[in-house]
Coordinates of C-alpha atoms and ligand atoms in Angstrom, one line a residue:
X95 CA -4.0 3.0 25.8
X96 CA -4.0 -0.8 25.9
X97 CA -2.1 -2.1 22.5
X98 CA -3.4 -4.2 20.4
X99 CA -3.2 -8.4 20.9
X100 CA -3.1 -7.9 16.8
X101 CA 0.0 -6.3 17.1
X102 CA 1.6 -9.4 18.8
X103 CA 4.4 -12.0 16.9
X104 CA 5.1 -14.8 18.7
X105 CA 8.5 -13.5 20.1
X106 CA 6.4 -10.7 21.9
X107 CA 3.5 -13.1 22.8
X108 CA 6.1 -15.2 24.1
X109 CA 7.9 -13.1 26.7
X110 CA 3.6 -11.8 28.0
X111 CA 3.5 -15.7 28.1
X112 CA 6.8 -15.7 30.5
X113 CA 5.5 -12.8 32.5
X114 CA 2.1 -14.0 33.1
X115 CA 3.8 -18.0 34.3
X116 CA 2.1 -19.4 30.9
X117 CA 3.8 -22.1 29.1
X118 CA 4.8 -20.9 26.1
X119 CA 2.2 -22.8 23.6
X120 CA -0.6 -20.8 24.5
X121 CA 1.1 -17.8 22.0
X122 CA 0.9 -20.6 19.1
X123 CA -3.2 -21.1 20.4
X124 CA -3.7 -17.1 20.5
X125 CA -2.6 -16.6 17.4
X126 CA -4.8 -18.9 15.5
X127 CA -7.5 -17.7 17.4
X128 CA -6.7 -14.5 15.9
X129 CA -5.5 -14.9 12.5
X130 CA -6.8 -18.1 11.8
X131 CA -10.0 -18.6 13.4
X132 CA -10.5 -14.6 13.4
X133 CA -12.5 -14.3 16.6
X134 CA -14.1 -11.2 17.7
X135 CA -13.4 -10.8 21.8
X136 CA -10.5 -12.6 23.6
X137 CA -13.8 -14.6 26.0
X138 CA -14.3 -16.5 22.7
X139 CA -10.6 -18.1 22.9
X140 CA -12.2 -20.9 24.6
X141 CA -9.2 -23.3 24.7
X142 CA -7.1 -20.6 26.9
X143 CA -8.4 -20.8 31.1
X144 CA -10.4 -18.5 32.2
X145 CA -7.5 -16.5 34.2
X146 CA -4.9 -16.0 31.0
X147 CA -8.5 -14.6 29.2
X148 CA -8.7 -12.4 32.2
X149 CA -5.1 -11.3 32.0
X150 CA -5.0 -10.6 28.4
X151 CA -8.1 -8.6 28.6
X152 CA -6.6 -6.2 30.9
X153 CA -3.7 -5.7 29.3
X154 CA -4.5 -5.8 25.1
X155 CA -7.9 -5.1 23.0
X156 CA -8.7 -6.5 19.9
X157 CA -9.7 -3.2 18.1
X158 CA -7.5 -2.1 15.4
X159 CA -10.2 -0.6 12.6
X160 CA -14.0 -0.5 11.6
X161 CA -15.9 -0.4 8.5
X162 CA -17.5 2.8 8.0
X163 CA -18.1 2.9 4.4
X164 CA -18.7 0.8 1.2
X165 CA -18.3 2.3 -2.3
X166 CA -18.6 0.1 -5.5
X167 CA -19.9 -3.2 -6.0
X168 CA -19.2 -6.5 -5.1
X169 CA -18.5 -7.6 -9.1
X170 CA -15.6 -4.8 -9.1
X171 CA -13.5 -2.4 -8.0
X172 CA -14.8 -2.0 -4.3
X173 CA -13.2 1.0 -1.9
X174 CA -13.9 0.4 2.3
X175 CA -13.5 3.6 4.4
X176 CA -12.2 2.0 7.2
X177 CA -12.3 4.7 10.9
X178 CA -9.6 4.5 13.4
X179 CA -9.9 4.2 17.1
X180 CA -8.7 7.7 17.1
X181 CA -11.8 9.2 14.5
X182 CA -8.8 9.6 11.6
X183 CA -10.4 7.4 8.4
X184 CA -8.4 5.7 6.2
X185 CA -9.8 4.1 3.3
X186 CA -8.3 0.9 1.7
X187 CA -9.3 -0.5 -2.5
X188 CA -9.8 -4.0 -3.3
X189 CA -9.7 -4.9 -6.9
X190 CA -11.1 -8.2 -8.5
X191 CA -8.8 -9.8 -11.1
X192 CA -8.7 -8.6 -14.7
X193 CA -10.0 -10.9 -17.2
X194 CA -8.3 -10.1 -19.6
X195 CA -5.0 -9.9 -17.8
X196 CA -6.2 -13.2 -15.6
X197 CA -8.6 -14.8 -17.6
X198 CA -12.1 -15.1 -16.5
X199 CA -12.2 -17.3 -13.6
X200 CA -8.9 -16.2 -12.2
X201 CA -9.5 -16.1 -8.1
X202 CA -7.0 -13.2 -8.1
X203 CA -7.9 -10.3 -5.6
X204 CA -5.5 -7.4 -5.0
X205 CA -5.7 -5.1 -2.1
X206 CA -4.4 -1.2 -2.2
X207 CA -3.7 -0.4 1.5
X208 CA -2.9 2.8 3.7
X209 CA 0.5 3.0 5.2
X210 CA 0.0 6.7 6.7
X211 CA -3.4 8.8 7.5
X212 CA -2.5 11.7 5.5
X213 CA 0.8 12.2 3.6
X214 CA 3.5 14.7 4.2
X215 CA 5.5 14.2 1.0
X216 CA 2.8 17.2 -0.9
X217 CA 2.6 15.1 -4.7
X218 CA 1.0 18.1 -6.5
X219 CA -1.3 15.9 -8.3
X220 CA -2.4 13.6 -5.1
X221 CA -5.5 14.3 -2.9
X222 CA -3.9 12.4 0.2
X223 CA -1.6 15.5 0.9
X224 CA -4.0 17.8 0.6
X225 CA -4.3 18.1 4.4
X226 CA -1.2 16.8 5.1
X227 CA 0.5 14.5 7.3
X228 CA -1.6 13.5 10.9
X229 CA 0.4 10.2 11.7
X230 CA 1.7 6.6 11.1
X231 CA -0.7 3.3 10.8
X232 CA -0.2 1.0 13.3
X233 CA 1.4 -2.8 12.2
X234 CA -2.2 -3.8 13.0
X235 CA -3.9 -0.7 11.3
X236 CA -1.8 -2.0 8.5
X237 CA -2.9 -5.9 8.1
X238 CA -5.9 -5.3 9.8
X239 CA -7.1 -3.7 6.6
X240 CA -6.6 -7.3 5.3
X241 CA -8.7 -8.9 7.9
X242 CA -11.3 -6.1 7.0
X243 CA -11.7 -6.3 3.4
X244 CA -11.6 -10.2 3.8
X245 CA -14.7 -10.1 6.5
X246 CA -16.2 -7.2 4.2
X247 CA -15.9 -9.0 1.0
X248 CA -15.8 -13.0 1.7
X249 CA -12.5 -13.3 -0.9
X250 CA -9.4 -14.7 0.1
X251 CA -7.2 -11.6 -0.4
X252 CA -4.3 -13.1 -2.8
X253 CA -2.2 -9.7 -3.6
X254 CA -1.2 -6.4 -2.0
X255 CA -0.1 -3.4 -3.1
X256 CA 0.9 -0.6 -0.6
X257 CA -0.3 1.9 -3.0
X258 CA -3.3 3.9 -0.8
X259 CA -2.9 6.9 1.7
X260 CA 0.5 7.5 2.7
X261 CA 4.3 7.3 1.9
X262 CA 5.0 3.5 3.0
X263 CA 8.7 4.2 3.2
X264 CA 8.4 7.3 5.9
X265 CA 6.9 4.8 8.0
X266 CA 9.5 1.7 8.0
X267 CA 9.7 0.3 11.0
X268 CA 6.0 -0.2 11.4
X269 CA 5.8 -1.3 7.6
X270 CA 8.3 -4.4 8.1
X271 CA 6.4 -5.4 11.3
X272 CA 3.1 -5.1 9.3
X273 CA 4.8 -7.2 6.5
X274 CA 5.8 -10.2 8.6
X275 CA 2.1 -10.3 10.0
X276 CA 0.6 -10.2 6.5
X277 CA 3.8 -12.9 4.6
X278 CA 4.1 -15.4 8.1
X279 CA 2.2 -19.0 7.9
X280 CA 0.6 -17.9 11.6
X281 CA -0.3 -14.9 10.3
X282 CA -2.1 -13.6 6.8
X283 CA 0.4 -15.9 4.8
X284 CA 0.2 -14.5 1.6
X285 CA 4.0 -15.0 0.0
X286 CA 6.2 -11.5 -0.3
X287 CA 6.4 -11.8 -3.9
X288 CA 2.8 -11.0 -3.4
X289 CA 3.4 -7.7 -2.0
X290 CA 4.5 -4.4 -3.6
X291 CA 5.7 -1.4 -1.8
X292 CA 5.4 2.0 -3.6
X293 CA 7.1 4.8 -3.1
X294 CA 7.7 8.5 -4.2
X295 CA 11.5 8.4 -3.8
X296 CA 12.7 7.9 -0.4
X297 CA 16.3 6.8 -1.3
X298 CA 18.1 5.6 1.9
X299 CA 14.9 3.4 2.8
X300 CA 14.7 1.9 -0.6
X301 CA 18.5 0.6 0.1
X302 CA 17.3 -0.4 3.6
X303 CA 14.2 -2.7 2.0
X304 CA 16.5 -4.0 -0.6
X305 CA 19.0 -5.0 2.2
X306 CA 15.4 -6.9 3.9
X307 CA 15.9 -10.7 3.3
X308 CA 11.9 -11.1 1.7
X309 CA 11.9 -10.9 -1.8
X310 CA 8.9 -8.1 -1.7
X311 CA 8.5 -6.4 -5.0
X312 CA 8.8 -2.5 -5.8
X313 CA 7.0 0.1 -7.5
X314 CA 8.4 3.5 -7.8
X315 CA 5.7 6.9 -8.3
X316 CA 8.0 8.3 -11.2
X317 CA 6.0 10.6 -13.1
X318 CA 8.6 12.6 -15.0
X319 CA 11.8 11.0 -16.9
X320 CA 13.7 14.5 -16.2
X321 CA 14.6 16.6 -13.0
X322 CA 12.8 19.7 -14.5
X323 CA 9.6 17.5 -14.5
X324 CA 9.3 15.6 -12.1
X325 CA 10.3 18.6 -9.2
X326 CA 7.6 20.4 -10.4
X327 CA 4.6 17.9 -9.4
X328 CA 7.2 15.7 -6.8
X329 CA 8.9 18.4 -4.3
X330 CA 10.8 14.9 -3.0
X331 CA 12.5 15.3 -6.2
X332 CA 14.6 18.6 -4.5
X333 CA 16.1 15.8 -2.6
X334 CA 16.3 12.9 -4.4
X335 CA 16.8 13.8 -7.6
X336 CA 16.8 11.2 -10.5
X337 CA 20.4 9.9 -10.6
X338 CA 20.4 9.9 -6.8
X339 CA 17.1 7.6 -6.8
X340 CA 18.9 5.4 -9.6
X341 CA 21.3 4.2 -7.9
X342 CA 19.4 3.4 -5.4
X343 CA 17.1 1.8 -8.2
X344 CA 20.4 0.1 -9.3
X345 CA 21.1 -1.1 -5.7
X346 CA 18.1 -3.2 -5.8
X347 CA 18.4 -4.7 -8.6
X348 CA 21.5 -6.1 -7.7
X349 CA 20.8 -7.1 -4.5
X350 CA 17.1 -8.5 -5.3
X351 CA 17.9 -9.2 -9.2
X352 CA 13.8 -8.5 -9.6
X353 CA 12.2 -5.9 -11.9
X354 CA 11.2 -2.9 -10.5
X355 CA 8.5 -1.0 -11.4
X356 CA 8.2 2.5 -12.7
X357 CA 4.7 4.1 -12.3
X358 CA 4.1 6.9 -14.7
X359 CA 1.0 8.8 -14.4
X360 CA 0.0 10.9 -17.0
X361 CA -0.9 14.3 -16.6
X362 CA -2.4 16.5 -19.8
X363 CA 0.3 19.1 -20.4
X364 CA 2.4 18.2 -17.4
X365 CA 5.1 14.9 -18.2
X366 CA 2.7 13.9 -20.8
X367 CA 4.9 15.1 -24.0
X368 CA 6.6 12.6 -26.2
X369 CA 9.9 13.3 -25.6
X370 CA 9.1 12.4 -22.4
X371 CA 8.3 9.1 -23.5
X372 CA 11.4 8.6 -25.3
X373 CA 13.6 9.9 -22.0
X374 CA 11.5 7.2 -19.8
X375 CA 12.8 4.4 -22.4
X376 CA 16.4 5.1 -21.4
X377 CA 15.6 5.6 -17.9
X378 CA 13.2 2.2 -17.9
X379 CA 16.5 0.4 -19.9
X380 CA 19.0 1.3 -17.9
X381 CA 17.4 -0.8 -14.6
X382 CA 15.7 -3.2 -16.7
X383 CA 12.2 -1.9 -15.1
X384 CA 8.9 -2.5 -16.9
X385 CA 6.8 0.6 -16.9
X386 CA 2.9 1.3 -15.8
X387 CA 1.3 3.9 -17.6
X388 CA -1.8 5.8 -15.4
X389 CA -3.9 8.2 -17.2
X390 CA -4.5 10.4 -14.2
X391 CA -7.9 10.1 -11.9
X392 CA -9.0 13.8 -11.8
X393 CA -9.6 15.2 -8.2
X394 CA -12.1 17.4 -7.0
X395 CA -10.3 20.8 -6.3
X396 CA -7.2 20.3 -8.3
X397 CA -7.2 21.4 -11.9
X398 CA -5.3 18.6 -13.2
X399 CA -6.5 16.3 -16.2
X400 CA -6.1 12.9 -18.0
X401 CA -4.8 13.2 -21.7
X402 CA -7.3 11.5 -24.0
X403 CA -6.9 7.8 -25.0
X404 CA -5.2 8.2 -28.3
X405 CA -2.7 10.5 -26.7
X406 CA -1.9 7.8 -23.9
X407 CA -1.4 4.9 -26.6
X408 CA 1.1 7.4 -28.4
X409 CA 3.0 7.8 -25.0
X410 CA 2.8 4.0 -24.4
X411 CA 3.8 3.0 -28.4
X412 CA 7.0 4.7 -27.7
X413 CA 8.1 2.7 -24.7
X414 CA 7.0 -0.8 -26.5
X415 CA 8.5 0.2 -30.0
X416 CA 11.7 0.7 -27.9
X417 CA 11.9 -2.8 -26.5
X418 CA 10.0 -1.4 -22.9
X419 CA 7.5 -3.3 -21.3
X420 CA 5.1 -1.2 -21.0
X421 CA 1.3 -1.3 -19.8
X422 CA -1.1 1.5 -20.2
X423 CA -3.5 0.9 -17.1
X424 CA -7.3 1.2 -18.4
X425 CA -7.6 2.1 -15.1
X426 CA -10.3 0.9 -12.5
X427 CA -12.4 2.5 -9.9
X428 CA -12.4 6.2 -12.0
X429 CA -16.3 6.2 -10.7
X430 CA -15.8 5.8 -7.3
X431 CA -13.1 8.4 -6.1
X432 CA -10.4 5.4 -6.0
X433 CA -7.6 7.6 -6.5
X434 CA -5.5 7.7 -2.7
X435 CA -6.7 10.3 -0.6
X436 CA -9.9 11.4 -2.0
X437 CA -12.8 9.2 -0.1
X438 CA -11.2 9.8 3.4
X439 CA -11.0 13.7 2.1
X440 CA -14.9 13.9 1.6
X441 CA -15.6 11.7 5.0
X442 CA -13.4 14.0 7.0
X443 CA -15.0 17.0 5.1
X444 CA -17.9 15.5 6.9
X445 CA -17.3 14.4 9.9
X446 CA -14.4 15.6 11.3
X447 CA -12.4 13.7 14.0
X448 CA -12.2 16.1 17.1
Ligands
SAH604 N1 3.4 7.1 -1.5 C1 3.4 6.3 -2.0 C2 2.5 5.0 -2.1 C3 0.9 6.4 -2.4 S1 0.5 6.9 -3.7 C4 4.0 6.5 -3.3 O1 4.1 7.4 -3.9 O2 4.6 5.7 -4.6 C5 0.3 5.3 -4.9 C6 0.4 5.9 -6.6 O3 -0.7 6.5 -6.9 C7 1.6 6.6 -6.6 O4 1.9 6.4 -7.9 C8 0.6 7.6 -6.7 O5 1.7 8.5 -7.8 C9 -0.2 7.3 -7.9 N2 -1.6 9.0 -7.2 C10 -1.7 9.7 -6.9 N3 -3.2 10.2 -7.5 C11 -3.0 10.0 -8.4 C12 -4.4 10.4 -8.9 N4 -5.1 11.7 -9.0 N5 -4.6 9.8 -9.9 C13 -3.9 8.6 -10.2 N6 -2.6 8.1 -9.6 C14 -2.3 8.4 -8.4

């Protein structure tokens, strides 16, 4: 299969063009057609000589992903299902700014992107891992979710969270290249500070990412304040228990000097004891992290539930009352299967790729 032209960075293009005996400024022109003018055919790149366009047609495709389905409406959270060239599906969620947090007229648009088809980490509460792992997304399939969501919504995405399907740190080299496509001025041009990588806790990769020069942000799917609770729902905790994870987070803090977010889904009777909140206070304070509490989003086929609102507030108050910055996310999109992996599972059950 021909590679996508969207996978090409300026240095990749320089060598491609050199081999074709073309001047390197053609690379700048090509990138502008792709990322700024967003053409859908190589033939539309009208300032390139016909011979070069023909060479590019032979060597590359423009294909990344195509739109399969949208759930939700223009003024609320919208979930897009995208089809990949091999018939697989990924999803991403466009979340408009919350007026309560950012004001009525905020133009903040957050996109939650996927990094893999399926997931190998098998967190017990999550729909993404139910069918296991299929494959890594390529860098252009990751960045392509941003392009296609902007096209479909007419909105400029200015904030990205890697909280869709998959474990981004298990696809580190493609993740890093997608970050280059997304943050570069010749690419999508979103500042690294507006990108948040969420991980279930791959310790060696967290350290590697800490050494990466860009100021990307980190969120950790914690979901338990003790090994005992966490390993019941997240098998990864058997490999890297909380002490190893927090050592890596301290390393991150030293290198990046930037607040980490601890995500904590509240699942009734599993991790929502108020004792966990007290222990979470200690964990968060040890690395000066903030905490995002998320009432569990029910998944068809799984028997987990969210605690009632009053209990969620009590849990939050223990954190806030002890000096930990904590938000209780009034999560959006519950009615549109917004929890990661849910929409794709439905689609694949109806429409299994050969
Ligand atoms: N693998 C990465 C990123 C994808 S999951 C990670 O684990 O962080 C993004 C977030 O959604 C994680 O915090 C995950 O635990 C959470 N999540 C998964 N299923 C959920 C559900 N049903 N309800 C609420 N949050 C869920």
